[in-house]
PDB file of C-alpha atoms in Angstrom:
ATOM      1  CA  MET A  24      23.219  13.651   4.964  1.00 34.00           C
ATOM      2  CA  LYS A  25      21.508  13.790   1.587  1.00 35.00           C
ATOM      3  CA  THR A  26      24.855  13.885  -0.191  1.00 35.00           C
ATOM      4  CA  SER A  27      26.047  10.797   1.637  1.00 36.00           C
ATOM      5  CA  GLN A  28      22.822   8.964   0.776  1.00 40.00           C
ATOM      6  CA  THR A  29      23.061   9.927  -2.881  1.00 41.00           C
ATOM      7  CA  HIS A  30      26.613   8.602  -3.340  1.00 40.00           C
ATOM      8  CA  THR A  31      26.360   5.451  -1.225  1.00 41.00           C
ATOM      9  CA  PRO A  32      26.784   2.474  -3.589  1.00 44.00           C
ATOM     10  CA  HIS A  33      23.861   0.068  -3.688  1.00 53.00           C
ATOM     11  CA  PHE A  34      23.931  -3.540  -4.752  1.00 56.00           C
ATOM     12  CA  ARG A  35      21.201  -4.984  -6.975  1.00 67.00           C
ATOM     13  CA  PRO A  36      20.932  -8.757  -7.303  1.00 78.00           C
ATOM     14  CA  HIS A  37      21.334 -10.178 -10.803  1.00 91.00           C
ATOM     15  CA  LEU A  38      18.424  -9.377 -13.129  1.00 94.00           C
ATOM     16  CA  ALA A  39      17.422 -13.027 -13.501  1.00 95.00           C
ATOM     17  CA  ARG A  40      17.116 -13.353  -9.745  1.00 96.00           C
ATOM     18  CA  ARG A  41      15.076 -10.165  -9.453  1.00 96.00           C
ATOM     19  CA  VAL A  42      12.760 -11.146 -12.300  1.00 97.00           C
ATOM     20  CA  ALA A  43      12.248 -14.577 -10.735  1.00 98.00           C
ATOM     21  CA  ALA A  44      11.361 -12.908  -7.427  1.00 97.00           C
ATOM     22  CA  GLU A  45       8.854 -10.634  -9.175  1.00 98.00           C
ATOM     23  CA  PHE A  46       7.299 -13.637 -10.933  1.00 98.00           C
ATOM     24  CA  VAL A  47       7.019 -15.721  -7.767  1.00 98.00           C
ATOM     25  CA  GLY A  48       5.915 -12.797  -5.602  1.00 98.00           C
ATOM     26  CA  THR A  49       3.173 -11.685  -7.985  1.00 98.00           C
ATOM     27  CA  ALA A  50       2.058 -15.289  -8.472  1.00 98.00           C
ATOM     28  CA  LEU A  51       1.766 -15.832  -4.726  1.00 98.00           C
ATOM     29  CA  LEU A  52       0.010 -12.493  -4.271  1.00 98.00           C
ATOM     30  CA  VAL A  53      -2.674 -13.452  -6.777  1.00 98.00           C
ATOM     31  CA  THR A  54      -2.875 -16.926  -5.266  1.00 98.00           C
ATOM     32  CA  VAL A  55      -3.663 -15.264  -1.947  1.00 98.00           C
ATOM     33  CA  VAL A  56      -6.238 -12.910  -3.486  1.00 98.00           C
ATOM     34  CA  VAL A  57      -8.043 -15.485  -5.609  1.00 98.00           C
ATOM     35  CA  GLY A  58      -7.596 -18.416  -3.236  1.00 98.00           C
ATOM     36  CA  SER A  59      -8.947 -16.542  -0.229  1.00 98.00           C
ATOM     37  CA  GLY A  60     -11.806 -15.280  -2.388  1.00 97.00           C
ATOM     38  CA  ILE A  61     -12.760 -18.822  -3.344  1.00 98.00           C
ATOM     39  CA  ALA A  62     -12.425 -19.993   0.263  1.00 98.00           C
ATOM     40  CA  ALA A  63     -14.569 -17.094   1.484  1.00 97.00           C
ATOM     41  CA  GLN A  64     -17.219 -17.868  -1.095  1.00 96.00           C
ATOM     42  CA  GLN A  65     -17.317 -21.501   0.017  1.00 96.00           C
ATOM     43  CA  LEU A  66     -17.223 -20.825   3.760  1.00 96.00           C
ATOM     44  CA  SER A  67     -19.704 -17.917   3.805  1.00 97.00           C
ATOM     45  CA  PRO A  68     -21.934 -18.480   0.758  1.00 95.00           C
ATOM     46  CA  ARG A  69     -24.781 -16.276   1.967  1.00 94.00           C
ATOM     47  CA  ASP A  70     -22.854 -13.318   3.369  1.00 97.00           C
ATOM     48  CA  VAL A  71     -21.050 -11.143   0.844  1.00 96.00           C
ATOM     49  CA  GLY A  72     -19.855  -8.754   3.527  1.00 97.00           C
ATOM     50  CA  LEU A  73     -18.178 -11.574   5.423  1.00 97.00           C
ATOM     51  CA  GLN A  74     -16.656 -12.845   2.184  1.00 97.00           C
ATOM     52  CA  LEU A  75     -15.101  -9.438   1.584  1.00 97.00           C
ATOM     53  CA  LEU A  76     -13.796  -9.293   5.153  1.00 98.00           C
ATOM     54  CA  GLU A  77     -12.157 -12.706   4.829  1.00 98.00           C
ATOM     55  CA  ASN A  78     -10.699 -11.846   1.417  1.00 98.00           C
ATOM     56  CA  SER A  79      -9.348  -8.459   2.525  1.00 98.00           C
ATOM     57  CA  ILE A  80      -7.706  -9.749   5.713  1.00 98.00           C
ATOM     58  CA  ALA A  81      -5.956 -12.568   3.852  1.00 98.00           C
ATOM     59  CA  THR A  82      -4.781 -10.196   1.124  1.00 98.00           C
ATOM     60  CA  ALA A  83      -3.445  -7.585   3.557  1.00 98.00           C
ATOM     61  CA  LEU A  84      -1.516 -10.144   5.583  1.00 98.00           C
ATOM     62  CA  GLY A  85      -0.282 -12.068   2.549  1.00 98.00           C
ATOM     63  CA  LEU A  86       0.968  -8.938   0.783  1.00 98.00           C
ATOM     64  CA  ALA A  87       2.898  -7.793   3.850  1.00 98.00           C
ATOM     65  CA  VAL A  88       4.562 -11.205   4.195  1.00 98.00           C
ATOM     66  CA  LEU A  89       5.500 -11.330   0.504  1.00 98.00           C
ATOM     67  CA  ILE A  90       7.115  -7.880   0.651  1.00 97.00           C
ATOM     68  CA  LEU A  91       9.190  -8.971   3.642  1.00 96.00           C
ATOM     69  CA  MET A  92      10.096 -12.275   1.999  1.00 97.00           C
ATOM     70  CA  LEU A  93      11.075 -11.088  -1.491  1.00 96.00           C
ATOM     71  CA  GLY A  94      11.702  -7.369  -1.104  1.00 94.00           C
ATOM     72  CA  PRO A  95      15.482  -7.692  -0.678  1.00 93.00           C
ATOM     73  CA  ALA A  96      15.641  -9.756  -3.894  1.00 94.00           C
ATOM     74  CA  SER A  97      13.686  -7.547  -6.297  1.00 94.00           C
ATOM     75  CA  GLY A  98      12.251  -4.565  -4.422  1.00 93.00           C
ATOM     76  CA  ALA A  99       8.889  -6.380  -4.208  1.00 96.00           C
ATOM     77  CA  HIS A 100       7.090  -4.250  -6.778  1.00 96.00           C
ATOM     78  CA  PHE A 101       4.598  -6.981  -7.788  1.00 98.00           C
ATOM     79  CA  ASN A 102       2.761  -4.256  -9.706  1.00 98.00           C
ATOM     80  CA  PRO A 103       3.386  -2.746 -13.170  1.00 98.00           C
ATOM     81  CA  VAL A 104       2.283   0.701 -12.007  1.00 98.00           C
ATOM     82  CA  VAL A 105       4.878   0.707  -9.221  1.00 97.00           C
ATOM     83  CA  SER A 106       7.589  -0.434 -11.640  1.00 97.00           C
ATOM     84  CA  LEU A 107       6.597   2.175 -14.237  1.00 97.00           C
ATOM     85  CA  VAL A 108       6.624   5.004 -11.682  1.00 96.00           C
ATOM     86  CA  ASP A 109       9.929   3.811 -10.218  1.00 94.00           C
ATOM     87  CA  TRP A 110      11.451   3.740 -13.712  1.00 94.00           C
ATOM     88  CA  LEU A 111      10.023   7.139 -14.581  1.00 93.00           C
ATOM     89  CA  ILE A 112      11.074   9.136 -11.541  1.00 90.00           C
ATOM     90  CA  GLY A 113      14.565   7.698 -11.510  1.00 81.00           C
ATOM     91  CA  ARG A 114      15.441   8.708 -15.093  1.00 83.00           C
ATOM     92  CA  ARG A 115      17.149  11.964 -14.130  1.00 74.00           C
ATOM     93  CA  THR A 116      19.165  10.661 -11.183  1.00 77.00           C
ATOM     94  CA  LYS A 117      19.650   7.074 -12.449  1.00 78.00           C
ATOM     95  CA  THR A 118      18.335   5.744  -9.150  1.00 83.00           C
ATOM     96  CA  GLY A 119      15.117   4.037 -10.221  1.00 85.00           C
ATOM     97  CA  LEU A 120      14.447   0.809 -12.092  1.00 92.00           C
ATOM     98  CA  PRO A 121      16.854   0.703 -15.080  1.00 92.00           C
ATOM     99  CA  THR A 122      15.268   0.881 -18.532  1.00 93.00           C
ATOM    100  CA  ARG A 123      16.676  -2.521 -19.482  1.00 94.00           C
ATOM    101  CA  ASP A 124      14.911  -4.058 -16.458  1.00 95.00           C
ATOM    102  CA  LEU A 125      11.469  -2.546 -17.017  1.00 96.00           C
ATOM    103  CA  ALA A 126      10.106  -4.943 -19.656  1.00 97.00           C
ATOM    104  CA  PRO A 127      11.358  -8.079 -17.811  1.00 97.00           C
ATOM    105  CA  TYR A 128       9.720  -6.831 -14.619  1.00 97.00           C
ATOM    106  CA  LEU A 129       6.388  -6.177 -16.344  1.00 98.00           C
ATOM    107  CA  LEU A 130       6.374  -9.530 -18.130  1.00 98.00           C
ATOM    108  CA  ALA A 131       7.269 -11.360 -14.922  1.00 98.00           C
ATOM    109  CA  GLN A 132       4.473  -9.614 -13.040  1.00 98.00           C
ATOM    110  CA  ILE A 133       1.835 -10.374 -15.683  1.00 98.00           C
ATOM    111  CA  GLY A 134       2.989 -13.964 -16.173  1.00 98.00           C
ATOM    112  CA  GLY A 135       3.224 -14.512 -12.440  1.00 98.00           C
ATOM    113  CA  SER A 136      -0.227 -13.121 -11.812  1.00 98.00           C
ATOM    114  CA  ILE A 137      -1.863 -15.446 -14.352  1.00 98.00           C
ATOM    115  CA  THR A 138       0.064 -18.374 -12.869  1.00 98.00           C
ATOM    116  CA  GLY A 139      -1.255 -17.417  -9.437  1.00 98.00           C
ATOM    117  CA  THR A 140      -4.859 -17.528 -10.651  1.00 98.00           C
ATOM    118  CA  LEU A 141      -4.332 -20.977 -12.166  1.00 98.00           C
ATOM    119  CA  LEU A 142      -2.630 -22.211  -8.982  1.00 98.00           C
ATOM    120  CA  ALA A 143      -5.509 -21.033  -6.799  1.00 98.00           C
ATOM    121  CA  GLY A 144      -7.973 -22.791  -9.119  1.00 97.00           C
ATOM    122  CA  ILE A 145      -6.011 -26.036  -8.900  1.00 98.00           C
ATOM    123  CA  MET A 146      -5.898 -25.928  -5.095  1.00 98.00           C
ATOM    124  CA  PHE A 147      -9.644 -25.343  -4.827  1.00 97.00           C
ATOM    125  CA  ASP A 148     -10.546 -27.631  -7.738  1.00 97.00           C
ATOM    126  CA  THR A 149     -12.009 -24.714  -9.693  1.00 95.00           C
ATOM    127  CA  ALA A 150     -11.533 -24.749 -13.446  1.00 95.00           C
ATOM    128  CA  PRO A 151     -10.283 -21.570 -15.161  1.00 95.00           C
ATOM    129  CA  ALA A 152     -13.124 -19.571 -16.697  1.00 97.00           C
ATOM    130  CA  PHE A 153     -13.665 -16.011 -17.791  1.00 97.00           C
ATOM    131  CA  SER A 154     -15.310 -14.025 -15.034  1.00 97.00           C
ATOM    132  CA  THR A 155     -18.835 -12.723 -15.472  1.00 97.00           C
ATOM    133  CA  THR A 156     -18.488 -10.049 -12.783  1.00 96.00           C
ATOM    134  CA  VAL A 157     -18.833  -6.656 -14.490  1.00 96.00           C
ATOM    135  CA  ARG A 158     -17.085  -3.954 -12.473  1.00 95.00           C
ATOM    136  CA  ALA A 159     -16.436  -1.064 -14.876  1.00 91.00           C
ATOM    137  CA  SER A 160     -19.051   1.399 -13.664  1.00 95.00           C
ATOM    138  CA  GLY A 161     -18.104   5.040 -13.209  1.00 97.00           C
ATOM    139  CA  GLY A 162     -17.864   4.588  -9.470  1.00 97.00           C
ATOM    140  CA  HIS A 163     -15.624   1.548  -9.786  1.00 97.00           C
ATOM    141  CA  LEU A 164     -13.231   3.393 -12.065  1.00 98.00           C
ATOM    142  CA  VAL A 165     -13.028   6.363  -9.714  1.00 98.00           C
ATOM    143  CA  GLY A 166     -12.339   3.864  -6.951  1.00 98.00           C
ATOM    144  CA  GLU A 167      -9.408   2.447  -8.919  1.00 98.00           C
ATOM    145  CA  VAL A 168      -7.965   5.904  -9.529  1.00 98.00           C
ATOM    146  CA  VAL A 169      -8.153   6.672  -5.806  1.00 98.00           C
ATOM    147  CA  ALA A 170      -6.789   3.289  -4.714  1.00 98.00           C
ATOM    148  CA  THR A 171      -3.825   3.374  -7.096  1.00 98.00           C
ATOM    149  CA  ALA A 172      -2.970   7.022  -6.424  1.00 98.00           C
ATOM    150  CA  GLY A 173      -2.913   6.355  -2.691  1.00 98.00           C
ATOM    151  CA  LEU A 174      -0.770   3.251  -3.105  1.00 98.00           C
ATOM    152  CA  VAL A 175       1.829   5.018  -5.253  1.00 97.00           C
ATOM    153  CA  LEU A 176       1.984   8.020  -2.938  1.00 97.00           C
ATOM    154  CA  LEU A 177       2.343   5.772   0.112  1.00 97.00           C
ATOM    155  CA  ILE A 178       5.136   3.599  -1.300  1.00 96.00           C
ATOM    156  CA  PHE A 179       7.279   6.408  -2.682  1.00 94.00           C
ATOM    157  CA  ALA A 180       6.696   8.712   0.284  1.00 95.00           C
ATOM    158  CA  LEU A 181       7.902   5.997   2.664  1.00 94.00           C
ATOM    159  CA  ALA A 182      10.993   5.432   0.519  1.00 90.00           C
ATOM    160  CA  HIS A 183      11.785   9.139   0.424  1.00 89.00           C
ATOM    161  CA  THR A 184      11.297   9.724   4.144  1.00 90.00           C
ATOM    162  CA  GLY A 185      13.466   6.773   5.150  1.00 88.00           C
ATOM    163  CA  LYS A 186      10.628   4.691   6.529  1.00 89.00           C
ATOM    164  CA  GLY A 187      11.089   1.729   4.204  1.00 83.00           C
ATOM    165  CA  HIS A 188      11.277  -0.600   7.194  1.00 88.00           C
ATOM    166  CA  VAL A 189       7.524  -0.174   7.720  1.00 95.00           C
ATOM    167  CA  THR A 190       6.562  -0.464   4.053  1.00 94.00           C
ATOM    168  CA  ALA A 191       5.435  -4.093   4.265  1.00 96.00           C
ATOM    169  CA  ALA A 192       3.026  -3.380   7.109  1.00 97.00           C
ATOM    170  CA  ALA A 193       1.885  -0.031   5.723  1.00 97.00           C
ATOM    171  CA  VAL A 194       1.150  -1.334   2.220  1.00 97.00           C
ATOM    172  CA  GLY A 195      -0.657  -4.378   3.612  1.00 98.00           C
ATOM    173  CA  VAL A 196      -2.788  -2.196   5.878  1.00 98.00           C
ATOM    174  CA  TYR A 197      -3.526   0.271   3.067  1.00 98.00           C
ATOM    175  CA  ILE A 198      -4.676  -2.423   0.629  1.00 98.00           C
ATOM    176  CA  GLY A 199      -6.750  -4.106   3.343  1.00 98.00           C
ATOM    177  CA  ALA A 200      -8.452  -0.803   4.125  1.00 98.00           C
ATOM    178  CA  ALA A 201      -8.905   0.085   0.452  1.00 98.00           C
ATOM    179  CA  TYR A 202     -10.889  -3.117  -0.056  1.00 98.00           C
ATOM    180  CA  TRP A 203     -13.525  -1.348   2.016  1.00 98.00           C
ATOM    181  CA  PHE A 204     -13.273   2.358   1.284  1.00 98.00           C
ATOM    182  CA  THR A 205     -13.211   2.016  -2.521  1.00 98.00           C
ATOM    183  CA  SER A 206     -16.152   0.786  -4.560  1.00 96.00           C
ATOM    184  CA  SER A 207     -13.832  -1.292  -6.752  1.00 96.00           C
ATOM    185  CA  THR A 208     -12.351  -3.215  -3.781  1.00 96.00           C
ATOM    186  CA  SER A 209      -8.938  -1.810  -4.705  1.00 96.00           C
ATOM    187  CA  PHE A 210      -7.341  -3.914  -7.417  1.00 97.00           C
ATOM    188  CA  ALA A 211      -4.796  -1.075  -7.931  1.00 98.00           C
ATOM    189  CA  ASN A 212      -2.617  -3.363 -10.044  1.00 98.00           C
ATOM    190  CA  PRO A 213      -2.821  -4.030 -13.810  1.00 98.00           C
ATOM    191  CA  ALA A 214      -1.197  -7.475 -13.557  1.00 98.00           C
ATOM    192  CA  VAL A 215      -3.633  -8.590 -10.865  1.00 98.00           C
ATOM    193  CA  THR A 216      -6.509  -7.176 -12.905  1.00 98.00           C
ATOM    194  CA  ILE A 217      -5.512  -9.186 -15.982  1.00 98.00           C
ATOM    195  CA  ALA A 218      -5.154 -12.368 -13.942  1.00 98.00           C
ATOM    196  CA  ARG A 219      -8.478 -12.041 -12.153  1.00 98.00           C
ATOM    197  CA  MET A 220     -10.448 -12.173 -15.385  1.00 98.00           C
ATOM    198  CA  PHE A 221      -9.550 -15.888 -15.610  1.00 98.00           C
ATOM    199  CA  THR A 222     -11.549 -16.883 -12.522  1.00 97.00           C
ATOM    200  CA  ASP A 223     -15.333 -16.792 -12.379  1.00 97.00           C
ATOM    201  CA  THR A 224     -15.370 -16.594  -8.592  1.00 96.00           C
ATOM    202  CA  PHE A 225     -15.712 -13.951  -5.891  1.00 94.00           C
ATOM    203  CA  ALA A 226     -12.392 -12.342  -6.913  1.00 96.00           C
ATOM    204  CA  GLY A 227     -13.088 -12.250 -10.655  1.00 97.00           C
ATOM    205  CA  ILE A 228     -13.505  -9.372 -13.086  1.00 98.00           C
ATOM    206  CA  ALA A 229     -15.195  -9.605 -16.472  1.00 97.00           C
ATOM    207  CA  PRO A 230     -12.859  -9.265 -19.488  1.00 98.00           C
ATOM    208  CA  ALA A 231     -14.793  -6.206 -20.687  1.00 97.00           C
ATOM    209  CA  SER A 232     -13.946  -4.433 -17.423  1.00 98.00           C
ATOM    210  CA  VAL A 233     -10.201  -5.090 -17.592  1.00 98.00           C
ATOM    211  CA  ALA A 234      -9.119  -2.345 -20.019  1.00 98.00           C
ATOM    212  CA  PRO A 235     -11.090   0.426 -18.261  1.00 98.00           C
ATOM    213  CA  PHE A 236      -9.669  -0.732 -14.911  1.00 98.00           C
ATOM    214  CA  ILE A 237      -6.103  -0.642 -16.212  1.00 98.00           C
ATOM    215  CA  LEU A 238      -6.595   2.824 -17.685  1.00 98.00           C
ATOM    216  CA  ALA A 239      -7.982   4.002 -14.339  1.00 98.00           C
ATOM    217  CA  GLN A 240      -4.980   2.472 -12.547  1.00 98.00           C
ATOM    218  CA  LEU A 241      -2.523   4.213 -14.873  1.00 98.00           C
ATOM    219  CA  LEU A 242      -4.346   7.481 -14.300  1.00 98.00           C
ATOM    220  CA  GLY A 243      -4.203   6.842 -10.563  1.00 98.00           C
ATOM    221  CA  GLY A 244      -0.471   6.148 -10.818  1.00 98.00           C
ATOM    222  CA  ALA A 245       0.035   9.479 -12.601  1.00 98.00           C
ATOM    223  CA  LEU A 246      -2.043  11.258  -9.964  1.00 98.00           C
ATOM    224  CA  GLY A 247      -0.084   9.627  -7.159  1.00 98.00           C
ATOM    225  CA  LEU A 248       3.167  10.643  -8.839  1.00 96.00           C
ATOM    226  CA  GLY A 249       1.958  14.226  -9.174  1.00 96.00           C
ATOM    227  CA  LEU A 250       1.022  14.348  -5.494  1.00 97.00           C
ATOM    228  CA  LEU A 251       4.399  12.860  -4.589  1.00 95.00           C
ATOM    229  CA  PHE A 252       6.235  15.714  -6.299  1.00 93.00           C
ATOM    230  CA  VAL A 253       3.955  18.273  -4.660  1.00 96.00           C
ATOM    231  CA  PHE A 254       4.748  16.946  -1.187  1.00 96.00           C
ATOM    232  CA  TYR A 255       8.290  15.603  -1.765  1.00 93.00           C
ATOM    233  CA  PRO A 256      10.002  17.345  -4.725  1.00 90.00           C
ATOM    234  CA  ALA A 257      13.296  15.521  -4.117  1.00 87.00           C
ATOM    235  CA  ALA A 258      11.764  12.038  -4.240  1.00 83.00           C
ATOM    236  CA  THR A 259      13.718  11.146  -7.384  1.00 78.00           C
ATOM    237  CA  HIS A 260      16.842  10.605  -5.284  1.00 72.00           C
ATOM    238  CA  THR A 261      15.314   7.691  -3.369  1.00 69.00           C
ATOM    239  CA  ALA A 262      13.703   5.763  -6.235  1.00 68.00           C
ATOM    240  CA  ARG A 263      16.250   2.993  -5.653  1.00 67.00           C
ATOM    241  CA  ASP A 264      14.603   2.260  -2.281  1.00 66.00           C
ATOM    242  CA  VAL A 265      11.209   1.300  -3.754  1.00 72.00           C
ATOM    243  CA  VAL A 266       9.549  -0.810  -2.433  1.00 72.00           C
ATOM    244  CA  VAL A 267      12.304  -2.174  -0.189  1.00 63.00           C
ATOM    245  CA  THR A 268      15.723  -0.616   0.298  1.00 53.00           C
ATOM    246  CA  HIS A 269      18.459  -2.430  -1.618  1.00 49.00           C
ATOM    247  CA  PRO A 270      21.308  -3.642   0.570  1.00 46.00           C
ATOM    248  CA  VAL A 271      24.438  -1.495   0.661  1.00 40.00           C
ATOM    249  CA  LYS A 272      27.421  -3.030  -1.119  1.00 44.00           C
ATOM    250  CA  ALA A 273      30.103  -4.195   1.267  1.00 36.00           C
ATOM    251  CA  HIS A 274      33.559  -2.670   0.822  1.00 35.00           C
TER     252      HIS A 274
END
């Protein structure tokens, strides 16, 4: 069965279409994160715990919906770490994100994420401003390593074990849970981290905390990749199915 899976032709939509999907998907993801954070802050101004609950539920549900909506178009990475790992593990078998597609994906994700922050601010009549929320303590950085490692391991393990049909729900649930079990509230995404420094609201992160967070996320991605190869050494053959399986080409 592995041989059949390896040689089955897969169809990838045109690069422009995939990049547009990554831009829109990441923009909407950040709109959900920042917008629900602003709404939570306004609706529950005296209860930070309730704010986090409202923010995490909206993010978990929104992420799952976006993966279902745009996954068939681009794979629904919405995250530079996911794209980098997908590109890296597919080098040997030519099944991951092609090298020529990597930079467009990353630029679309970063540009989309910043657009999402601005869109959320417009909807809630909140002007863009650099965040004053400092998050780069040792505990926060460890939290980002853990959150990102778990996310990478989850996504690529599901692809390898043929459970891609539950990825949307599983990733949404994982991120929603990681809001609570990590001290950093699980950014786990360099593009989202960059974008959230432009909002001085509940979801913001101070510019000085951005670089340490991104380094922690990259380290977490490497850790998740290492764990993936420990548990699933043949995972390189299914890189093409991250995050959502690409449709099979009709004959």
